[in-house]
CSV table of C-alpha atoms and ligand atoms in Angstrom, one decimal:
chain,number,residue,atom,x,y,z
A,34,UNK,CA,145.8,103.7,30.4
A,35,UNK,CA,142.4,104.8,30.0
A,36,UNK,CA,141.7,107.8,31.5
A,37,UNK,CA,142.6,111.6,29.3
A,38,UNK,CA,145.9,113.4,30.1
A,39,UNK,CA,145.8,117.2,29.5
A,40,UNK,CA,148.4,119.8,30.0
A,41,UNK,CA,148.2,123.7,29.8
A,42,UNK,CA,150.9,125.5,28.9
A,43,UNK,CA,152.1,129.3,28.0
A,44,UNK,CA,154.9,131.7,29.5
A,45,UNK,CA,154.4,133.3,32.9
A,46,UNK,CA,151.5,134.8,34.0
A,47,UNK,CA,149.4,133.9,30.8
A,48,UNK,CA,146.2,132.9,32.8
A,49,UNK,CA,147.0,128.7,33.4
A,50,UNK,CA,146.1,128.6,37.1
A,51,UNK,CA,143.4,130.3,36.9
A,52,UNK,CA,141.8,128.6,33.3
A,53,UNK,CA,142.5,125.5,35.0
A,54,UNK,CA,140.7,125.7,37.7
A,55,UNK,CA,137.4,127.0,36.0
A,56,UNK,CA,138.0,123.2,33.6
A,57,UNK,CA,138.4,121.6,36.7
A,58,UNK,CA,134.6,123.0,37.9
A,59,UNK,CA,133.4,122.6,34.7
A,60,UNK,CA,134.1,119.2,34.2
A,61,UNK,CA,133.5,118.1,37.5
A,62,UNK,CA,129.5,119.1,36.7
A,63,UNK,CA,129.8,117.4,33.7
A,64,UNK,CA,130.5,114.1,35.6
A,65,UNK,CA,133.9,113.7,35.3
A,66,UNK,CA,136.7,112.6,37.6
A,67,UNK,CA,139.0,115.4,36.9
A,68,UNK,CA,142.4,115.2,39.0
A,69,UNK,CA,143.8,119.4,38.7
A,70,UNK,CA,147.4,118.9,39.4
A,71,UNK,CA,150.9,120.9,38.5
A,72,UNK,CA,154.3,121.0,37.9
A,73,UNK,CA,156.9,121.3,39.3
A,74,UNK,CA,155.4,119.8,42.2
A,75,UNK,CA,152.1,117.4,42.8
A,76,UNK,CA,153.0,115.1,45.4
A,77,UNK,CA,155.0,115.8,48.8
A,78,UNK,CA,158.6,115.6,47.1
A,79,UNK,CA,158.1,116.7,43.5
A,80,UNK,CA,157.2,120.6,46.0
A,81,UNK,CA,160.2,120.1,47.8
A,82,UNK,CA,162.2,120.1,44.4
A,83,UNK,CA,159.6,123.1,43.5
A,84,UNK,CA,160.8,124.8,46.6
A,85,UNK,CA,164.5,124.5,45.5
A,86,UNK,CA,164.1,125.4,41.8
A,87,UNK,CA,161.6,128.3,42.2
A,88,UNK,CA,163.4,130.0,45.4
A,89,UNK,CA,165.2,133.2,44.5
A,90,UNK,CA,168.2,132.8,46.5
A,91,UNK,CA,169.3,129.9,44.2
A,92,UNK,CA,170.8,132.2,41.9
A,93,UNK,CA,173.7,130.5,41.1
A,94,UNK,CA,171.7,127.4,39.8
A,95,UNK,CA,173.1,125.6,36.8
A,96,UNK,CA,171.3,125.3,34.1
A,97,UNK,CA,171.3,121.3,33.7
A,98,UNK,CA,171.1,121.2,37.7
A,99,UNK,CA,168.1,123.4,36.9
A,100,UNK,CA,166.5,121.0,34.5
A,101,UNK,CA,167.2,117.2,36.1
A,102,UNK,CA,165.4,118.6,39.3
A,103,UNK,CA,162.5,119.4,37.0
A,104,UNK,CA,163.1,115.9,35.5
A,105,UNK,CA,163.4,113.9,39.4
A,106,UNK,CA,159.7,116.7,40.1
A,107,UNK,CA,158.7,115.0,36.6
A,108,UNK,CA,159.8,111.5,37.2
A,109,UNK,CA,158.0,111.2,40.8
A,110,UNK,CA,154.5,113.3,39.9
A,111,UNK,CA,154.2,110.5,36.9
A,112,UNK,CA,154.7,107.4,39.1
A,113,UNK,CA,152.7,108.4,42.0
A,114,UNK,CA,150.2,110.8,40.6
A,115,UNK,CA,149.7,111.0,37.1
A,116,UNK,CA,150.1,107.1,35.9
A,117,UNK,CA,147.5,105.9,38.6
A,118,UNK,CA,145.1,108.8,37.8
A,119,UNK,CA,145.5,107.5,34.2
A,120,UNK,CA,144.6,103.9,34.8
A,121,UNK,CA,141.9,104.9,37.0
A,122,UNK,CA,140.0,106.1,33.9
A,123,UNK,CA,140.3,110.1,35.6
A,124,UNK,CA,140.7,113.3,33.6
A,125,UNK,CA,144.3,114.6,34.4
A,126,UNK,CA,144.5,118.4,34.0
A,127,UNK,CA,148.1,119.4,34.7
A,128,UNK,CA,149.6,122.8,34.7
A,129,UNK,CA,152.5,122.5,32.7
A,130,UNK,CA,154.7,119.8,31.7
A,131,UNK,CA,157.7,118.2,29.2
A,132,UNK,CA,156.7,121.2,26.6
A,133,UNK,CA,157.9,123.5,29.7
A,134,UNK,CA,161.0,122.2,29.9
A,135,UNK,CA,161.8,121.9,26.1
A,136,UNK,CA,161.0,125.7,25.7
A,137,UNK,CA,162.3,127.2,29.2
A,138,UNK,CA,165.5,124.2,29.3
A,139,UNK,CA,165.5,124.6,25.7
A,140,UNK,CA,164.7,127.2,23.9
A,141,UNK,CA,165.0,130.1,26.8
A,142,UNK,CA,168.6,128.1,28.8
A,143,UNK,CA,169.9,126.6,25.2
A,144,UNK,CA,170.6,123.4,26.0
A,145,UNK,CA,169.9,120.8,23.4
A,146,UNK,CA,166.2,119.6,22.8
A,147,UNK,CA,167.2,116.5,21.3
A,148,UNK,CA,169.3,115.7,25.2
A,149,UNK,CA,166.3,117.0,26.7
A,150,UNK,CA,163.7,114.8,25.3
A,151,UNK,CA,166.0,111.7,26.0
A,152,UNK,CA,166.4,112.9,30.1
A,153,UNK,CA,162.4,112.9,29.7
A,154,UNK,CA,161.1,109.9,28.2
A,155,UNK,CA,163.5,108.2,31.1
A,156,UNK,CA,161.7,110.5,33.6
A,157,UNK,CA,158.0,109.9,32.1
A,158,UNK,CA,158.5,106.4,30.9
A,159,UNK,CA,157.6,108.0,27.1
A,160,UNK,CA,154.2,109.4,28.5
A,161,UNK,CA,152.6,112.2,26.4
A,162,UNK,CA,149.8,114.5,26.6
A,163,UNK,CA,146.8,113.5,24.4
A,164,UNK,CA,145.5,117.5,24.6
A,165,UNK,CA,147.7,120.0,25.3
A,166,UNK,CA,146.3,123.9,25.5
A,167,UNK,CA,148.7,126.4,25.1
A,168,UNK,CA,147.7,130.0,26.2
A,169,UNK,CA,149.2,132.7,24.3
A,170,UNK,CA,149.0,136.7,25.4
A,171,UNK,CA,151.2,139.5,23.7
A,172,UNK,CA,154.6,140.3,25.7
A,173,UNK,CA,153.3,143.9,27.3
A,174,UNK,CA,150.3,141.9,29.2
A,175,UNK,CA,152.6,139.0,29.9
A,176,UNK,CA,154.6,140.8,32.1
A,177,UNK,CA,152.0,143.3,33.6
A,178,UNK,CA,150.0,140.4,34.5
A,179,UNK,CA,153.3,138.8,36.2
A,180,UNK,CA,154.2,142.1,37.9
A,181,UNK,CA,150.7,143.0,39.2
A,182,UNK,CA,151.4,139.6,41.6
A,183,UNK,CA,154.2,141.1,43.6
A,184,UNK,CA,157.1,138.4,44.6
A,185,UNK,CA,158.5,136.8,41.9
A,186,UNK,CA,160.3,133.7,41.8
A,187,UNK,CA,163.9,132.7,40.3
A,188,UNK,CA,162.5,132.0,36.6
A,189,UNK,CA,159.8,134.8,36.7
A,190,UNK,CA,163.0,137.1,37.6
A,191,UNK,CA,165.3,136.6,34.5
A,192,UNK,CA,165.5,139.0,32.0
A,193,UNK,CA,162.5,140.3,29.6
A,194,UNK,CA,164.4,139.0,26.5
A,195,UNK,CA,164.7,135.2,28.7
A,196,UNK,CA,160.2,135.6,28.5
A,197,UNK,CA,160.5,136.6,24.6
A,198,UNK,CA,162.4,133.3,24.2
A,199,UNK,CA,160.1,131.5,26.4
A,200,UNK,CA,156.9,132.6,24.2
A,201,UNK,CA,158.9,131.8,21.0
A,202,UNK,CA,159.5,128.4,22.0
A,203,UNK,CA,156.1,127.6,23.0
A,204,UNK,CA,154.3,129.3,19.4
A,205,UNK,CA,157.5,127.4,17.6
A,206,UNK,CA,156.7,124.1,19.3
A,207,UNK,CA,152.5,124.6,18.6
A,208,UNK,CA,153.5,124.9,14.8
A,209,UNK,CA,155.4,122.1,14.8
A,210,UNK,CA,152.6,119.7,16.9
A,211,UNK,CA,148.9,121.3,15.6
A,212,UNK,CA,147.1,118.1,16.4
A,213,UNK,CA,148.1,117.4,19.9
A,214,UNK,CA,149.0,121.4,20.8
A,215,UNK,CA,146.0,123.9,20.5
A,216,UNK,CA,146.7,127.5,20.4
A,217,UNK,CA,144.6,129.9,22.5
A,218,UNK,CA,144.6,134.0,22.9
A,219,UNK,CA,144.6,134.4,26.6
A,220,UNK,CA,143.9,138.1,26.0
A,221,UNK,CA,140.5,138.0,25.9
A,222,UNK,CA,138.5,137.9,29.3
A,223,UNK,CA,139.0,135.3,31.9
A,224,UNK,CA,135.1,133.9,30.4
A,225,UNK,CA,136.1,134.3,26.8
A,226,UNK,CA,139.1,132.4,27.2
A,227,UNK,CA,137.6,129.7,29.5
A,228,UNK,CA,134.6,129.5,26.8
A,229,UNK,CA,137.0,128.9,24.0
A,230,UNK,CA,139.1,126.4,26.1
A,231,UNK,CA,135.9,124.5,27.1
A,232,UNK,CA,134.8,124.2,23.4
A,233,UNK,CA,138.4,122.6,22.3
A,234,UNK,CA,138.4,120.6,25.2
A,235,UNK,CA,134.6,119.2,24.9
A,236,UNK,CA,136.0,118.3,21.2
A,237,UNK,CA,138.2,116.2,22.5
A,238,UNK,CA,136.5,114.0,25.0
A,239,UNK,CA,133.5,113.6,22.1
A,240,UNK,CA,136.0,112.3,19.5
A,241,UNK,CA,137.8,110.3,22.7
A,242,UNK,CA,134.8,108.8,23.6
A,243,UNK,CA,133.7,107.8,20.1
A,244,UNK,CA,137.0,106.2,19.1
A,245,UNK,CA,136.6,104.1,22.9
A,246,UNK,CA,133.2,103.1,21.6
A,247,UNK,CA,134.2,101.7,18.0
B,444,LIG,N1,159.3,125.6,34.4
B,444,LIG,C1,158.4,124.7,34.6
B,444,LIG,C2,160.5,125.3,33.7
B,444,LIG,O1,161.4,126.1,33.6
B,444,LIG,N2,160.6,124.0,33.3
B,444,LIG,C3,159.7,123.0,33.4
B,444,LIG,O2,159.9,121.9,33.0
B,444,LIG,C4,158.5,123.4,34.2
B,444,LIG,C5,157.5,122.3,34.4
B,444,LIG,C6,156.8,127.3,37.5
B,444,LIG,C7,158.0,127.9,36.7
B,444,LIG,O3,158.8,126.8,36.4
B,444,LIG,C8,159.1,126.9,35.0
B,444,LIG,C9,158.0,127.7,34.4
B,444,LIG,C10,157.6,128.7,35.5
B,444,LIG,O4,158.4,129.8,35.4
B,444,LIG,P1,154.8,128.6,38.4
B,444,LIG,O5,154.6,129.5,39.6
B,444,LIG,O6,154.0,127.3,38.5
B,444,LIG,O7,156.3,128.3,38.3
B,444,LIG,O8,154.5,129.5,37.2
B,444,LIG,P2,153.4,129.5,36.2
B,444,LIG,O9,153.0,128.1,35.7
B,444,LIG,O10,153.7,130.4,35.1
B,444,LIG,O11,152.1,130.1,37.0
B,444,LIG,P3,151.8,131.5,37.1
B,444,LIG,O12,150.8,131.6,38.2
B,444,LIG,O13,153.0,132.4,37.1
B,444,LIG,O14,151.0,131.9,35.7
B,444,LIG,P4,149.6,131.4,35.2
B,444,LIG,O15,149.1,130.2,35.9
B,444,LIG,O16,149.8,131.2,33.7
B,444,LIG,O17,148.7,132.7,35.4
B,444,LIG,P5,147.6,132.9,36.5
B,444,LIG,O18,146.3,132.2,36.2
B,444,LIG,O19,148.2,132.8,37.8
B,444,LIG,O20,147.3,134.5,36.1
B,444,LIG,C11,148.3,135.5,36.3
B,444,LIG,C12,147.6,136.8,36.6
B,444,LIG,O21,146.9,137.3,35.5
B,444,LIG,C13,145.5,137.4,35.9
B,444,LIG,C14,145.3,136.6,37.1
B,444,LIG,O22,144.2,137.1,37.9
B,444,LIG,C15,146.7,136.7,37.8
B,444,LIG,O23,146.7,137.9,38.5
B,444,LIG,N3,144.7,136.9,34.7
B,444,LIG,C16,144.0,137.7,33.9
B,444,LIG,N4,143.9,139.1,33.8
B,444,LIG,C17,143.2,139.6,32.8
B,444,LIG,N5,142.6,138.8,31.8
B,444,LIG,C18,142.7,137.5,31.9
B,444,LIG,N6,142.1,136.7,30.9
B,444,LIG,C19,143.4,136.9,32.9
B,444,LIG,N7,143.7,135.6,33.2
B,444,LIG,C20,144.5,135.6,34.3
């Protein structure tokens, strides 16, 4: 596969969709072919099994229930969207991805990481981000930032402690993977943040395109 596969990641409401979005423009003027897609969801089936996971009413939701349908969103965004994109030479920009499921499944529901990782390299075929940029913002703005939107869906609705766990998981997983999972304070304004995204993500094409020219 020749094209660049890079996720974004961080706890509810740390500023994804909409830093994602400004890379998308960005890189677009640079001359890229940037494909901005998310997960759950990115093609017509993987948001039906977005519907079903994020609507409220589905209380009652198991927690492995809750993470093979992230799995079959996973397993059908790869095949149809993310794999060709990837062979096509484009830049994939994806809001969230396995690292989601290993922190929310994982660290936040408790099941086992080592189980989860297996369920995913079935679901991805053993695909792996080359860049992944995780946004980090302190608890008390997490969940202003996800209250000031109104309606909030099943996962945004669990308990405060549940988001603790969540931004745990993501800072414990960061430590664990420095090279492929950079760190970024999402406190900052929405241009300070996309500045300091754009400069790790520049980085990383340069050194991309260098190693595809030796
Ligand atoms: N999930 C997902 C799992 O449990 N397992 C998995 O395997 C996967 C893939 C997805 C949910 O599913 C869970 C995680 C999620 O709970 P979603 O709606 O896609 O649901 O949730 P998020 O990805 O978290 O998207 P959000 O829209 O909730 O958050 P974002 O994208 O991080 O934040 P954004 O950009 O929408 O910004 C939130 C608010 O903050 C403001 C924005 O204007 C907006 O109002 N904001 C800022 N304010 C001040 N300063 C800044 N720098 C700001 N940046 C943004």
């Amino acid at each position: 596969m020749t094209g660049s596969f890079i996720t974004f990641e961080g706890p509810d409401g740390a500023g994804k969709t909409t830093q994602l979005t400004l890379l998308a423009e960005h890189l677009r003027r640079r001359g890229h072919a940037v494909r901005l897609t998310r997960e759950p969801g990115g093609t017509p089936l993987s948001d039906k099994i977005r519907s079903l996971l994020l609507d409220p009413s589905h209380s009652e939701m198991d927690a492995r229930t809750e993470a093979l349908l992230y799995m079959a969103s996973r397993a059908q965004h790869v095949a149809e969207v993310i794999g060709p994109g990837l062979a096509r030479g484009e830049v994939i920009l994806c809001d969230r991805f396995a690292d989601s499921t290993v922190v929310y499944q994982g660290a936040a529901r408790r099941l086992a990481k080592q189980e989860l990782l297996a369920i995913n390299r079935f679901a991805t075929g053993g695909l792996i981000p080359d860049l992944t940029i995780l946004l980090d913002c302190d608890a008390v703005r997490l969940t202003g930032r996800r209250k000031s939107r109104g309606g909030q869906d099943r996962i945004e609705r669990e308990a405060e402690a549940f988001h603790d766990n969540v931004r745990q998981g993501f800072l414990d997983l960061a430590a664990a993977e420095p090279e492929r999972i950079k760190l970024v304070a999402a406190e900052g304004s929405v241009t300070d943040v996309h500045n300091a995204i754009v400069k790790l993500v520049e980085e990383f094409l340069r050194r991309r395109g260098k190693r595809e020219d030796q």
